[in-house]
Amino acid sequence: MRWLEVAVSVHPEWVEAVSNLFWELGTGGVVVEDPAIISLYLQRPADQVAMDGLRLPAEPVVKAYLPVDEELAGRLAGLRESLAALLEETSWRMSTREMEEEDWANAWKAYYRPVQVGERLVVKPSWEEYRPRPGQVICELDPGMAFGCGTHATTRLCLTMLEEVIRGGEMVVDVGTGSGILAITAALLGAGRVVAVDRDPVAVATARQNVERNRVGDRVEVRQGDLLQGTGIPVADVIVANIVADVIIALIPAVVRMLNPKGLFIASGVIREREKGVRREMVLRGLEIREERAEGEWIALMAARGWGT
């Protein structure tokens, strides 16, 4: 099958909005190429990355994929119209190219290499060799078409918070698990039981494969469902959600009901301009904000349920 890659170059503050638009329009996957994040992830300046043969974009690029079929022209016209309406107050550029499915599925792997996150955790692609040092925790992933490979700031923020709070034996819920990276990491760090939830069947299948790859199937259960609609999930010590601000705000009432007294909620995927709204809803629902971490325009919040909520 052939796909049309649609690449939109935008200012960093518009990356989340364009990504959300692509998902809402039902595109076959979304990729964000942020030169600052790629350079940081590879732990080398941009000019050194270029010497390795990897060309970094000058500004963030959000890519979506449309199947090349009889409906392509209509989809592409609708996409252009939606982008023009969304980005009318900022400059942007759009380009397209056709590609084979195999190229689409594997092109991103050029940027994906083992990377240390936090003090002990190393996220490693399944096709790369890596010799761990004593004390390191290795999470091996093949994210496929699901979000979450440790390269995005929002994922890294969650991972470092999990490393801080998991002490052993906790009940953890991962909302919008994607590749399963957060659920798997929680188990590798010592959580007693983890329930990972996602509405997307592709993400559920990918997460289950990664759970088996990391040999944590005895503690990690992956379910297809929606936390807002209830999935029979038990009360949790830690709930982690790396999604977007609007979904996090909608989740907070359910999170409060599902947390143990003094349980923790880790929320990431929040762009800086939406932080106040998320904070406001947390406080309104009785959550006490314990910590904030930031990377670029992205914010992660850790909040605790009070005894009275």
PDB file of C-alpha atoms in Angstrom:
ATOM      1  CA  MET A   1       0.000   0.000   0.000  1.00  0.00           C
ATOM      2  CA  ARG A   2       1.162   3.528  -0.771  1.00  0.00           C
ATOM      3  CA  TRP A   3       0.835   6.476   1.592  1.00  0.00           C
ATOM      4  CA  LEU A   4       0.969  10.230   1.172  1.00  0.00           C
ATOM      5  CA  GLU A   5       3.158  11.903   3.785  1.00  0.00           C
ATOM      6  CA  VAL A   6       1.872  15.377   4.689  1.00  0.00           C
ATOM      7  CA  ALA A   7       4.561  17.462   6.445  1.00  0.00           C
ATOM      8  CA  VAL A   8       3.665  20.750   8.141  1.00  0.00           C
ATOM      9  CA  SER A   9       6.434  23.061   9.419  1.00  0.00           C
ATOM     10  CA  VAL A  10       5.254  25.253  12.295  1.00  0.00           C
ATOM     11  CA  HIS A  11       6.456  27.274  15.277  1.00  0.00           C
ATOM     12  CA  PRO A  12       6.988  25.069  18.373  1.00  0.00           C
ATOM     13  CA  GLU A  13       3.921  26.433  20.165  1.00  0.00           C
ATOM     14  CA  TRP A  14       1.650  25.084  17.398  1.00  0.00           C
ATOM     15  CA  VAL A  15       2.998  21.517  17.362  1.00  0.00           C
ATOM     16  CA  GLU A  16       0.431  20.139  19.819  1.00  0.00           C
ATOM     17  CA  ALA A  17      -2.501  21.788  18.035  1.00  0.00           C
ATOM     18  CA  VAL A  18      -1.466  20.463  14.614  1.00  0.00           C
ATOM     19  CA  SER A  19      -0.838  16.980  16.049  1.00  0.00           C
ATOM     20  CA  ASN A  20      -4.281  16.962  17.654  1.00  0.00           C
ATOM     21  CA  LEU A  21      -5.874  18.106  14.396  1.00  0.00           C
ATOM     22  CA  PHE A  22      -4.223  15.279  12.483  1.00  0.00           C
ATOM     23  CA  TRP A  23      -5.464  12.701  15.005  1.00  0.00           C
ATOM     24  CA  GLU A  24      -8.986  14.146  14.970  1.00  0.00           C
ATOM     25  CA  LEU A  25      -9.074  13.885  11.172  1.00  0.00           C
ATOM     26  CA  GLY A  26      -8.202  10.195  11.370  1.00  0.00           C
ATOM     27  CA  THR A  27      -4.804  10.247   9.672  1.00  0.00           C
ATOM     28  CA  GLY A  28      -2.802   7.019   9.665  1.00  0.00           C
ATOM     29  CA  GLY A  29      -0.273   8.019  12.297  1.00  0.00           C
ATOM     30  CA  VAL A  30       1.393  11.256  13.406  1.00  0.00           C
ATOM     31  CA  VAL A  31       5.132  11.955  13.688  1.00  0.00           C
ATOM     32  CA  VAL A  32       6.732  15.039  15.261  1.00  0.00           C
ATOM     33  CA  GLU A  33      10.302  15.933  14.254  1.00  0.00           C
ATOM     34  CA  ASP A  34      11.556  18.636  16.601  1.00  0.00           C
ATOM     35  CA  PRO A  35      15.224  19.522  15.925  1.00  0.00           C
ATOM     36  CA  ALA A  36      15.837  20.574  19.524  1.00  0.00           C
ATOM     37  CA  ILE A  37      14.448  17.326  20.917  1.00  0.00           C
ATOM     38  CA  ILE A  38      16.256  15.140  18.366  1.00  0.00           C
ATOM     39  CA  SER A  39      19.587  16.829  19.078  1.00  0.00           C
ATOM     40  CA  LEU A  40      19.055  16.504  22.842  1.00  0.00           C
ATOM     41  CA  TYR A  41      17.945  12.890  22.491  1.00  0.00           C
ATOM     42  CA  LEU A  42      21.031  11.970  20.481  1.00  0.00           C
ATOM     43  CA  GLN A  43      23.076  13.927  23.053  1.00  0.00           C
ATOM     44  CA  ARG A  44      24.990  15.791  20.346  1.00  0.00           C
ATOM     45  CA  PRO A  45      24.700  19.299  18.871  1.00  0.00           C
ATOM     46  CA  ALA A  46      22.790  19.657  15.615  1.00  0.00           C
ATOM     47  CA  ASP A  47      25.958  20.113  13.534  1.00  0.00           C
ATOM     48  CA  GLN A  48      27.380  16.830  14.836  1.00  0.00           C
ATOM     49  CA  VAL A  49      24.097  15.072  14.139  1.00  0.00           C
ATOM     50  CA  ALA A  50      24.318  16.321  10.543  1.00  0.00           C
ATOM     51  CA  MET A  51      27.792  14.788  10.265  1.00  0.00           C
ATOM     52  CA  ASP A  52      26.168  11.410  10.989  1.00  0.00           C
ATOM     53  CA  GLY A  53      24.035  11.839   7.878  1.00  0.00           C
ATOM     54  CA  LEU A  54      20.839  12.758   9.733  1.00  0.00           C
ATOM     55  CA  ARG A  55      19.272  15.955   8.392  1.00  0.00           C
ATOM     56  CA  LEU A  56      17.426  17.923  11.054  1.00  0.00           C
ATOM     57  CA  PRO A  57      14.618  20.319  10.103  1.00  0.00           C
ATOM     58  CA  ALA A  58      15.102  24.028  10.831  1.00  0.00           C
ATOM     59  CA  GLU A  59      11.856  24.109  12.834  1.00  0.00           C
ATOM     60  CA  PRO A  60       9.436  21.484  14.159  1.00  0.00           C
ATOM     61  CA  VAL A  61       7.698  19.402  11.513  1.00  0.00           C
ATOM     62  CA  VAL A  62       4.464  17.508  12.161  1.00  0.00           C
ATOM     63  CA  LYS A  63       3.840  14.667   9.728  1.00  0.00           C
ATOM     64  CA  ALA A  64       0.654  12.749   9.013  1.00  0.00           C
ATOM     65  CA  TYR A  65      -0.070   9.921   6.613  1.00  0.00           C
ATOM     66  CA  LEU A  66      -3.009   9.450   4.240  1.00  0.00           C
ATOM     67  CA  PRO A  67      -3.664   6.261   2.234  1.00  0.00           C
ATOM     68  CA  VAL A  68      -3.299   6.742  -1.510  1.00  0.00           C
ATOM     69  CA  ASP A  69      -6.760   5.720  -2.705  1.00  0.00           C
ATOM     70  CA  GLU A  70      -9.804   7.154  -4.452  1.00  0.00           C
ATOM     71  CA  GLU A  71     -10.645   9.296  -1.418  1.00  0.00           C
ATOM     72  CA  LEU A  72      -7.206  10.924  -1.173  1.00  0.00           C
ATOM     73  CA  ALA A  73      -8.061  14.129  -3.053  1.00  0.00           C
ATOM     74  CA  GLY A  74     -11.035  14.853  -0.804  1.00  0.00           C
ATOM     75  CA  ARG A  75      -9.110  14.055   2.382  1.00  0.00           C
ATOM     76  CA  LEU A  76      -6.191  16.237   1.330  1.00  0.00           C
ATOM     77  CA  ALA A  77      -8.459  19.160   0.455  1.00  0.00           C
ATOM     78  CA  GLY A  78     -10.208  18.876   3.822  1.00  0.00           C
ATOM     79  CA  LEU A  79      -6.868  18.713   5.599  1.00  0.00           C
ATOM     80  CA  ARG A  80      -5.595  21.848   3.856  1.00  0.00           C
ATOM     81  CA  GLU A  81      -8.781  23.704   4.768  1.00  0.00           C
ATOM     82  CA  SER A  82      -8.582  22.663   8.428  1.00  0.00           C
ATOM     83  CA  LEU A  83      -4.912  23.630   8.655  1.00  0.00           C
ATOM     84  CA  ALA A  84      -5.572  27.029   7.086  1.00  0.00           C
ATOM     85  CA  ALA A  85      -8.318  27.718   9.628  1.00  0.00           C
ATOM     86  CA  LEU A  86      -6.219  26.532  12.569  1.00  0.00           C
ATOM     87  CA  LEU A  87      -3.016  28.350  11.591  1.00  0.00           C
ATOM     88  CA  GLU A  88      -4.422  31.571  10.170  1.00  0.00           C
ATOM     89  CA  GLU A  89      -2.518  33.655  12.759  1.00  0.00           C
ATOM     90  CA  THR A  90       0.904  32.087  12.230  1.00  0.00           C
ATOM     91  CA  SER A  91       3.235  31.162   9.377  1.00  0.00           C
ATOM     92  CA  TRP A  92       3.377  27.557   8.218  1.00  0.00           C
ATOM     93  CA  ARG A  93       4.465  25.442   5.270  1.00  0.00           C
ATOM     94  CA  MET A  94       3.098  22.184   3.956  1.00  0.00           C
ATOM     95  CA  SER A  95       4.697  19.620   1.659  1.00  0.00           C
ATOM     96  CA  THR A  96       3.691  16.141   0.509  1.00  0.00           C
ATOM     97  CA  ARG A  97       5.362  13.032  -0.870  1.00  0.00           C
ATOM     98  CA  GLU A  98       4.275   9.476  -1.646  1.00  0.00           C
ATOM     99  CA  MET A  99       5.960   6.541   0.040  1.00  0.00           C
ATOM    100  CA  GLU A 100       5.662   2.784   0.323  1.00  0.00           C
ATOM    101  CA  GLU A 101       4.280   1.321   3.550  1.00  0.00           C
ATOM    102  CA  GLU A 102       7.621  -0.289   4.404  1.00  0.00           C
ATOM    103  CA  ASP A 103       9.415   3.054   4.063  1.00  0.00           C
ATOM    104  CA  TRP A 104       6.749   4.727   6.216  1.00  0.00           C
ATOM    105  CA  ALA A 105       7.042   2.093   8.933  1.00  0.00           C
ATOM    106  CA  ASN A 106      10.843   2.219   9.136  1.00  0.00           C
ATOM    107  CA  ALA A 107      12.018   5.752   8.241  1.00  0.00           C
ATOM    108  CA  TRP A 108      11.693   7.066  11.806  1.00  0.00           C
ATOM    109  CA  LYS A 109      14.037   4.365  13.134  1.00  0.00           C
ATOM    110  CA  ALA A 110      17.057   6.400  11.989  1.00  0.00           C
ATOM    111  CA  TYR A 111      16.504   8.722  14.956  1.00  0.00           C
ATOM    112  CA  TYR A 112      15.729   6.044  17.532  1.00  0.00           C
ATOM    113  CA  ARG A 113      18.715   4.844  19.561  1.00  0.00           C
ATOM    114  CA  PRO A 114      19.321   3.806  23.187  1.00  0.00           C
ATOM    115  CA  VAL A 115      18.997   6.777  25.514  1.00  0.00           C
ATOM    116  CA  GLN A 116      19.319   7.181  29.268  1.00  0.00           C
ATOM    117  CA  VAL A 117      16.421   8.895  31.015  1.00  0.00           C
ATOM    118  CA  GLY A 118      16.785   9.936  34.633  1.00  0.00           C
ATOM    119  CA  GLU A 119      19.262   8.226  36.936  1.00  0.00           C
ATOM    120  CA  ARG A 120      18.861   4.547  36.044  1.00  0.00           C
ATOM    121  CA  LEU A 121      16.474   4.050  33.160  1.00  0.00           C
ATOM    122  CA  VAL A 122      17.622   3.315  29.601  1.00  0.00           C
ATOM    123  CA  VAL A 123      15.071   3.096  26.786  1.00  0.00           C
ATOM    124  CA  LYS A 124      16.382   0.850  24.024  1.00  0.00           C
ATOM    125  CA  PRO A 125      14.900   0.033  20.596  1.00  0.00           C
ATOM    126  CA  SER A 126      14.496  -3.696  20.112  1.00  0.00           C
ATOM    127  CA  TRP A 127      16.801  -3.764  17.058  1.00  0.00           C
ATOM    128  CA  GLU A 128      19.754  -1.999  18.768  1.00  0.00           C
ATOM    129  CA  GLU A 129      22.447  -3.708  20.833  1.00  0.00           C
ATOM    130  CA  TYR A 130      23.186  -2.218  24.252  1.00  0.00           C
ATOM    131  CA  ARG A 131      25.386  -3.396  27.116  1.00  0.00           C
ATOM    132  CA  PRO A 132      23.823  -2.170  30.393  1.00  0.00           C
ATOM    133  CA  ARG A 133      25.899  -0.852  33.244  1.00  0.00           C
ATOM    134  CA  PRO A 134      25.341  -2.154  36.787  1.00  0.00           C
ATOM    135  CA  GLY A 135      22.134  -0.806  38.287  1.00  0.00           C
ATOM    136  CA  GLN A 136      20.572   0.318  35.011  1.00  0.00           C
ATOM    137  CA  VAL A 137      16.954  -0.552  34.222  1.00  0.00           C
ATOM    138  CA  ILE A 138      16.485  -1.398  30.532  1.00  0.00           C
ATOM    139  CA  CYS A 139      13.150  -0.870  28.794  1.00  0.00           C
ATOM    140  CA  GLU A 140      13.217  -2.437  25.317  1.00  0.00           C
ATOM    141  CA  LEU A 141      10.655  -1.124  22.845  1.00  0.00           C
ATOM    142  CA  ASP A 142       9.395  -1.323  19.311  1.00  0.00           C
ATOM    143  CA  PRO A 143       6.698   1.374  19.288  1.00  0.00           C
ATOM    144  CA  GLY A 144       5.477   0.551  15.783  1.00  0.00           C
ATOM    145  CA  MET A 145       2.554   2.888  15.026  1.00  0.00           C
ATOM    146  CA  ALA A 146       1.853   3.679  18.696  1.00  0.00           C
ATOM    147  CA  PHE A 147       2.990   6.809  20.523  1.00  0.00           C
ATOM    148  CA  GLY A 148       5.763   6.527  23.090  1.00  0.00           C
ATOM    149  CA  CYS A 149       9.385   5.641  22.406  1.00  0.00           C
ATOM    150  CA  GLY A 150      11.065   7.860  25.003  1.00  0.00           C
ATOM    151  CA  THR A 151      12.204  10.531  22.558  1.00  0.00           C
ATOM    152  CA  HIS A 152       9.472  13.071  23.237  1.00  0.00           C
ATOM    153  CA  ALA A 153       9.775  15.524  26.119  1.00  0.00           C
ATOM    154  CA  THR A 154       6.385  14.560  27.540  1.00  0.00           C
ATOM    155  CA  THR A 155       7.409  10.899  27.780  1.00  0.00           C
ATOM    156  CA  ARG A 156      10.754  11.712  29.376  1.00  0.00           C
ATOM    157  CA  LEU A 157       9.076  13.892  31.992  1.00  0.00           C
ATOM    158  CA  CYS A 158       6.768  11.023  32.939  1.00  0.00           C
ATOM    159  CA  LEU A 159       9.620   8.531  33.066  1.00  0.00           C
ATOM    160  CA  THR A 160      11.702  10.638  35.443  1.00  0.00           C
ATOM    161  CA  MET A 161       8.703  11.130  37.735  1.00  0.00           C
ATOM    162  CA  LEU A 162       7.957   7.404  37.764  1.00  0.00           C
ATOM    163  CA  GLU A 163      11.583   6.715  38.634  1.00  0.00           C
ATOM    164  CA  GLU A 164      11.176   9.047  41.601  1.00  0.00           C
ATOM    165  CA  VAL A 165       7.912   7.671  43.032  1.00  0.00           C
ATOM    166  CA  ILE A 166       7.962   3.909  42.368  1.00  0.00           C
ATOM    167  CA  ARG A 167       9.412   2.228  45.437  1.00  0.00           C
ATOM    168  CA  GLY A 168       8.036  -1.284  45.020  1.00  0.00           C
ATOM    169  CA  GLY A 169       4.658  -2.990  45.180  1.00  0.00           C
ATOM    170  CA  GLU A 170       2.507  -0.096  43.917  1.00  0.00           C
ATOM    171  CA  MET A 171      -0.714  -0.447  41.921  1.00  0.00           C
ATOM    172  CA  VAL A 172      -0.216   1.739  38.821  1.00  0.00           C
ATOM    173  CA  VAL A 173      -2.640   2.753  36.056  1.00  0.00           C
ATOM    174  CA  ASP A 174      -1.309   4.067  32.728  1.00  0.00           C
ATOM    175  CA  VAL A 175      -3.989   5.976  30.810  1.00  0.00           C
ATOM    176  CA  GLY A 176      -3.457   6.192  27.046  1.00  0.00           C
ATOM    177  CA  THR A 177      -0.597   3.715  27.177  1.00  0.00           C
ATOM    178  CA  GLY A 178       0.435   3.923  23.498  1.00  0.00           C
ATOM    179  CA  SER A 179       3.521   1.730  23.105  1.00  0.00           C
ATOM    180  CA  GLY A 180       3.281   0.718  26.772  1.00  0.00           C
ATOM    181  CA  ILE A 181       6.516   2.480  27.703  1.00  0.00           C
ATOM    182  CA  LEU A 182       5.234   4.005  30.956  1.00  0.00           C
ATOM    183  CA  ALA A 183       3.445   0.861  32.127  1.00  0.00           C
ATOM    184  CA  ILE A 184       6.457  -1.321  31.362  1.00  0.00           C
ATOM    185  CA  THR A 185       8.835   1.098  33.066  1.00  0.00           C
ATOM    186  CA  ALA A 186       6.670   1.152  36.193  1.00  0.00           C
ATOM    187  CA  ALA A 187       6.864  -2.646  36.360  1.00  0.00           C
ATOM    188  CA  LEU A 188      10.613  -2.702  35.722  1.00  0.00           C
ATOM    189  CA  LEU A 189      11.070  -0.183  38.539  1.00  0.00           C
ATOM    190  CA  GLY A 190       9.198  -2.483  40.934  1.00  0.00           C
ATOM    191  CA  ALA A 191       5.461  -1.764  40.746  1.00  0.00           C
ATOM    192  CA  GLY A 192       3.442  -4.738  41.957  1.00  0.00           C
ATOM    193  CA  ARG A 193       0.666  -4.475  39.389  1.00  0.00           C
ATOM    194  CA  VAL A 194       0.095  -2.222  36.374  1.00  0.00           C
ATOM    195  CA  VAL A 195      -3.053  -1.770  34.289  1.00  0.00           C
ATOM    196  CA  ALA A 196      -2.455  -0.040  30.946  1.00  0.00           C
ATOM    197  CA  VAL A 197      -5.474   1.351  29.090  1.00  0.00           C
ATOM    198  CA  ASP A 198      -5.847   2.664  25.544  1.00  0.00           C
ATOM    199  CA  ARG A 199      -8.793   3.147  23.196  1.00  0.00           C
ATOM    200  CA  ASP A 200      -6.720   2.436  20.080  1.00  0.00           C
ATOM    201  CA  PRO A 201      -6.571  -1.284  19.161  1.00  0.00           C
ATOM    202  CA  VAL A 202      -3.238  -0.756  17.373  1.00  0.00           C
ATOM    203  CA  ALA A 203      -1.735   0.734  20.541  1.00  0.00           C
ATOM    204  CA  VAL A 204      -3.147  -2.120  22.631  1.00  0.00           C
ATOM    205  CA  ALA A 205      -1.584  -4.729  20.339  1.00  0.00           C
ATOM    206  CA  THR A 206       1.757  -2.891  20.305  1.00  0.00           C
ATOM    207  CA  ALA A 207       1.784  -2.462  24.079  1.00  0.00           C
ATOM    208  CA  ARG A 208       1.075  -6.160  24.624  1.00  0.00           C
ATOM    209  CA  GLN A 209       3.974  -7.107  22.365  1.00  0.00           C
ATOM    210  CA  ASN A 210       6.300  -4.777  24.267  1.00  0.00           C
ATOM    211  CA  VAL A 211       5.092  -6.147  27.603  1.00  0.00           C
ATOM    212  CA  GLU A 212       6.088  -9.639  26.494  1.00  0.00           C
ATOM    213  CA  ARG A 213       9.365  -8.335  25.074  1.00  0.00           C
ATOM    214  CA  ASN A 214      10.278  -7.003  28.533  1.00  0.00           C
ATOM    215  CA  ARG A 215       9.023 -10.128  30.360  1.00  0.00           C
ATOM    216  CA  VAL A 216       6.638  -8.228  32.634  1.00  0.00           C
ATOM    217  CA  GLY A 217       3.426  -9.921  31.510  1.00  0.00           C
ATOM    218  CA  ASP A 218       2.890 -11.319  35.005  1.00  0.00           C
ATOM    219  CA  ARG A 219       2.435  -7.772  36.359  1.00  0.00           C
ATOM    220  CA  VAL A 220       1.250  -5.643  33.418  1.00  0.00           C
ATOM    221  CA  GLU A 221      -2.245  -6.027  31.991  1.00  0.00           C
ATOM    222  CA  VAL A 222      -3.114  -4.105  28.812  1.00  0.00           C
ATOM    223  CA  ARG A 223      -6.783  -3.310  28.221  1.00  0.00           C
ATOM    224  CA  GLN A 224      -8.650  -1.637  25.410  1.00  0.00           C
ATOM    225  CA  GLY A 225     -11.058   0.894  26.855  1.00  0.00           C
ATOM    226  CA  ASP A 226     -11.706   4.407  28.073  1.00  0.00           C
ATOM    227  CA  LEU A 227     -11.038   5.420  31.660  1.00  0.00           C
ATOM    228  CA  LEU A 228     -13.854   7.961  31.468  1.00  0.00           C
ATOM    229  CA  GLN A 229     -16.361   5.197  30.780  1.00  0.00           C
ATOM    230  CA  GLY A 230     -15.033   2.884  33.468  1.00  0.00           C
ATOM    231  CA  THR A 231     -13.142  -0.341  32.833  1.00  0.00           C
ATOM    232  CA  GLY A 232     -13.293  -2.046  36.222  1.00  0.00           C
ATOM    233  CA  ILE A 233      -9.843  -0.775  37.144  1.00  0.00           C
ATOM    234  CA  PRO A 234      -8.952  -1.150  40.842  1.00  0.00           C
ATOM    235  CA  VAL A 235      -8.000   1.715  43.126  1.00  0.00           C
ATOM    236  CA  ALA A 236      -4.486   2.899  42.295  1.00  0.00           C
ATOM    237  CA  ASP A 237      -1.459   4.233  44.135  1.00  0.00           C
ATOM    238  CA  VAL A 238      -0.184   5.983  40.995  1.00  0.00           C
ATOM    239  CA  ILE A 239      -2.050   7.059  37.861  1.00  0.00           C
ATOM    240  CA  VAL A 240      -0.005   8.366  34.937  1.00  0.00           C
ATOM    241  CA  ALA A 241      -1.411  10.015  31.813  1.00  0.00           C
ATOM    242  CA  ASN A 242       0.704  11.375  28.976  1.00  0.00           C
ATOM    243  CA  ILE A 243      -2.031  12.715  26.732  1.00  0.00           C
ATOM    244  CA  VAL A 244      -3.129  16.321  26.040  1.00  0.00           C
ATOM    245  CA  ALA A 245      -4.472  19.050  28.307  1.00  0.00           C
ATOM    246  CA  ASP A 246      -8.149  18.752  27.332  1.00  0.00           C
ATOM    247  CA  VAL A 247      -8.229  15.008  27.965  1.00  0.00           C
ATOM    248  CA  ILE A 248      -6.340  15.368  31.241  1.00  0.00           C
ATOM    249  CA  ILE A 249      -8.851  17.951  32.470  1.00  0.00           C
ATOM    250  CA  ALA A 250     -11.714  15.614  31.559  1.00  0.00           C
ATOM    251  CA  LEU A 251      -9.970  12.708  33.336  1.00  0.00           C
ATOM    252  CA  ILE A 252      -9.373  14.438  36.664  1.00  0.00           C
ATOM    253  CA  PRO A 253     -12.758  13.610  38.315  1.00  0.00           C
ATOM    254  CA  ALA A 254     -12.276   9.908  37.478  1.00  0.00           C
ATOM    255  CA  VAL A 255      -8.662  10.056  38.648  1.00  0.00           C
ATOM    256  CA  VAL A 256      -9.712  11.425  42.041  1.00  0.00           C
ATOM    257  CA  ARG A 257     -12.221   8.579  42.477  1.00  0.00           C
ATOM    258  CA  MET A 258      -9.653   5.942  41.535  1.00  0.00           C
ATOM    259  CA  LEU A 259      -6.712   7.126  43.636  1.00  0.00           C
ATOM    260  CA  ASN A 260      -5.906   5.781  47.066  1.00  0.00           C
ATOM    261  CA  PRO A 261      -5.732   8.418  49.816  1.00  0.00           C
ATOM    262  CA  LYS A 262      -2.425  10.201  49.201  1.00  0.00           C
ATOM    263  CA  GLY A 263      -2.200   8.491  45.824  1.00  0.00           C
ATOM    264  CA  LEU A 264      -0.311  10.312  43.061  1.00  0.00           C
ATOM    265  CA  PHE A 265      -1.422  11.536  39.640  1.00  0.00           C
ATOM    266  CA  ILE A 266       1.291  12.227  37.048  1.00  0.00           C
ATOM    267  CA  ALA A 267      -0.035  14.281  34.135  1.00  0.00           C
ATOM    268  CA  SER A 268       2.087  15.126  31.100  1.00  0.00           C
ATOM    269  CA  GLY A 269       1.452  16.280  27.542  1.00  0.00           C
ATOM    270  CA  VAL A 270       0.510  19.772  28.750  1.00  0.00           C
ATOM    271  CA  ILE A 271       1.725  22.706  26.672  1.00  0.00           C
ATOM    272  CA  ARG A 272       2.787  25.676  28.796  1.00  0.00           C
ATOM    273  CA  GLU A 273      -0.132  27.867  27.739  1.00  0.00           C
ATOM    274  CA  ARG A 274      -2.602  25.220  29.001  1.00  0.00           C
ATOM    275  CA  GLU A 275      -0.922  24.673  32.362  1.00  0.00           C
ATOM    276  CA  LYS A 276      -3.159  27.062  34.321  1.00  0.00           C
ATOM    277  CA  GLY A 277      -6.304  25.295  33.169  1.00  0.00           C
ATOM    278  CA  VAL A 278      -4.980  21.892  34.256  1.00  0.00           C
ATOM    279  CA  ARG A 279      -3.800  23.258  37.600  1.00  0.00           C
ATOM    280  CA  ARG A 280      -7.164  24.931  38.190  1.00  0.00           C
ATOM    281  CA  GLU A 281      -9.090  21.703  37.638  1.00  0.00           C
ATOM    282  CA  MET A 282      -6.715  19.710  39.845  1.00  0.00           C
ATOM    283  CA  VAL A 283      -7.110  22.113  42.753  1.00  0.00           C
ATOM    284  CA  LEU A 284     -10.875  22.365  42.232  1.00  0.00           C
ATOM    285  CA  ARG A 285     -11.159  18.581  42.519  1.00  0.00           C
ATOM    286  CA  GLY A 286      -9.080  18.425  45.692  1.00  0.00           C
ATOM    287  CA  LEU A 287      -5.705  17.428  44.304  1.00  0.00           C
ATOM    288  CA  GLU A 288      -2.593  18.953  45.840  1.00  0.00           C
ATOM    289  CA  ILE A 289       0.084  19.788  43.278  1.00  0.00           C
ATOM    290  CA  ARG A 290       3.377  18.453  44.586  1.00  0.00           C
ATOM    291  CA  GLU A 291       5.782  19.024  41.712  1.00  0.00           C
ATOM    292  CA  GLU A 292       6.145  20.561  38.272  1.00  0.00           C
ATOM    293  CA  ARG A 293       8.765  19.674  35.694  1.00  0.00           C
ATOM    294  CA  ALA A 294       9.282  21.347  32.348  1.00  0.00           C
ATOM    295  CA  GLU A 295      11.180  20.678  29.142  1.00  0.00           C
ATOM    296  CA  GLY A 296      10.868  23.352  26.507  1.00  0.00           C
ATOM    297  CA  GLU A 297       7.183  24.191  26.075  1.00  0.00           C
ATOM    298  CA  TRP A 298       6.029  20.987  27.773  1.00  0.00           C
ATOM    299  CA  ILE A 299       4.895  20.675  31.386  1.00  0.00           C
ATOM    300  CA  ALA A 300       4.357  17.644  33.632  1.00  0.00           C
ATOM    301  CA  LEU A 301       2.547  17.914  36.961  1.00  0.00           C
ATOM    302  CA  MET A 302       2.537  15.532  39.901  1.00  0.00           C
ATOM    303  CA  ALA A 303      -0.452  15.879  42.218  1.00  0.00           C
ATOM    304  CA  ALA A 304      -1.573  14.000  45.326  1.00  0.00           C
ATOM    305  CA  ARG A 305      -5.058  13.180  46.480  1.00  0.00           C
ATOM    306  CA  GLY A 306      -5.805  14.730  49.880  1.00  0.00           C
ATOM    307  CA  TRP A 307      -7.401  12.811  52.724  1.00  0.00           C
ATOM    308  CA  GLY A 308     -10.646  14.734  52.279  1.00  0.00           C
ATOM    309  CA  THR A 309     -11.195  13.941  48.588  1.00  0.00           C
TER     310      THR A 309
END
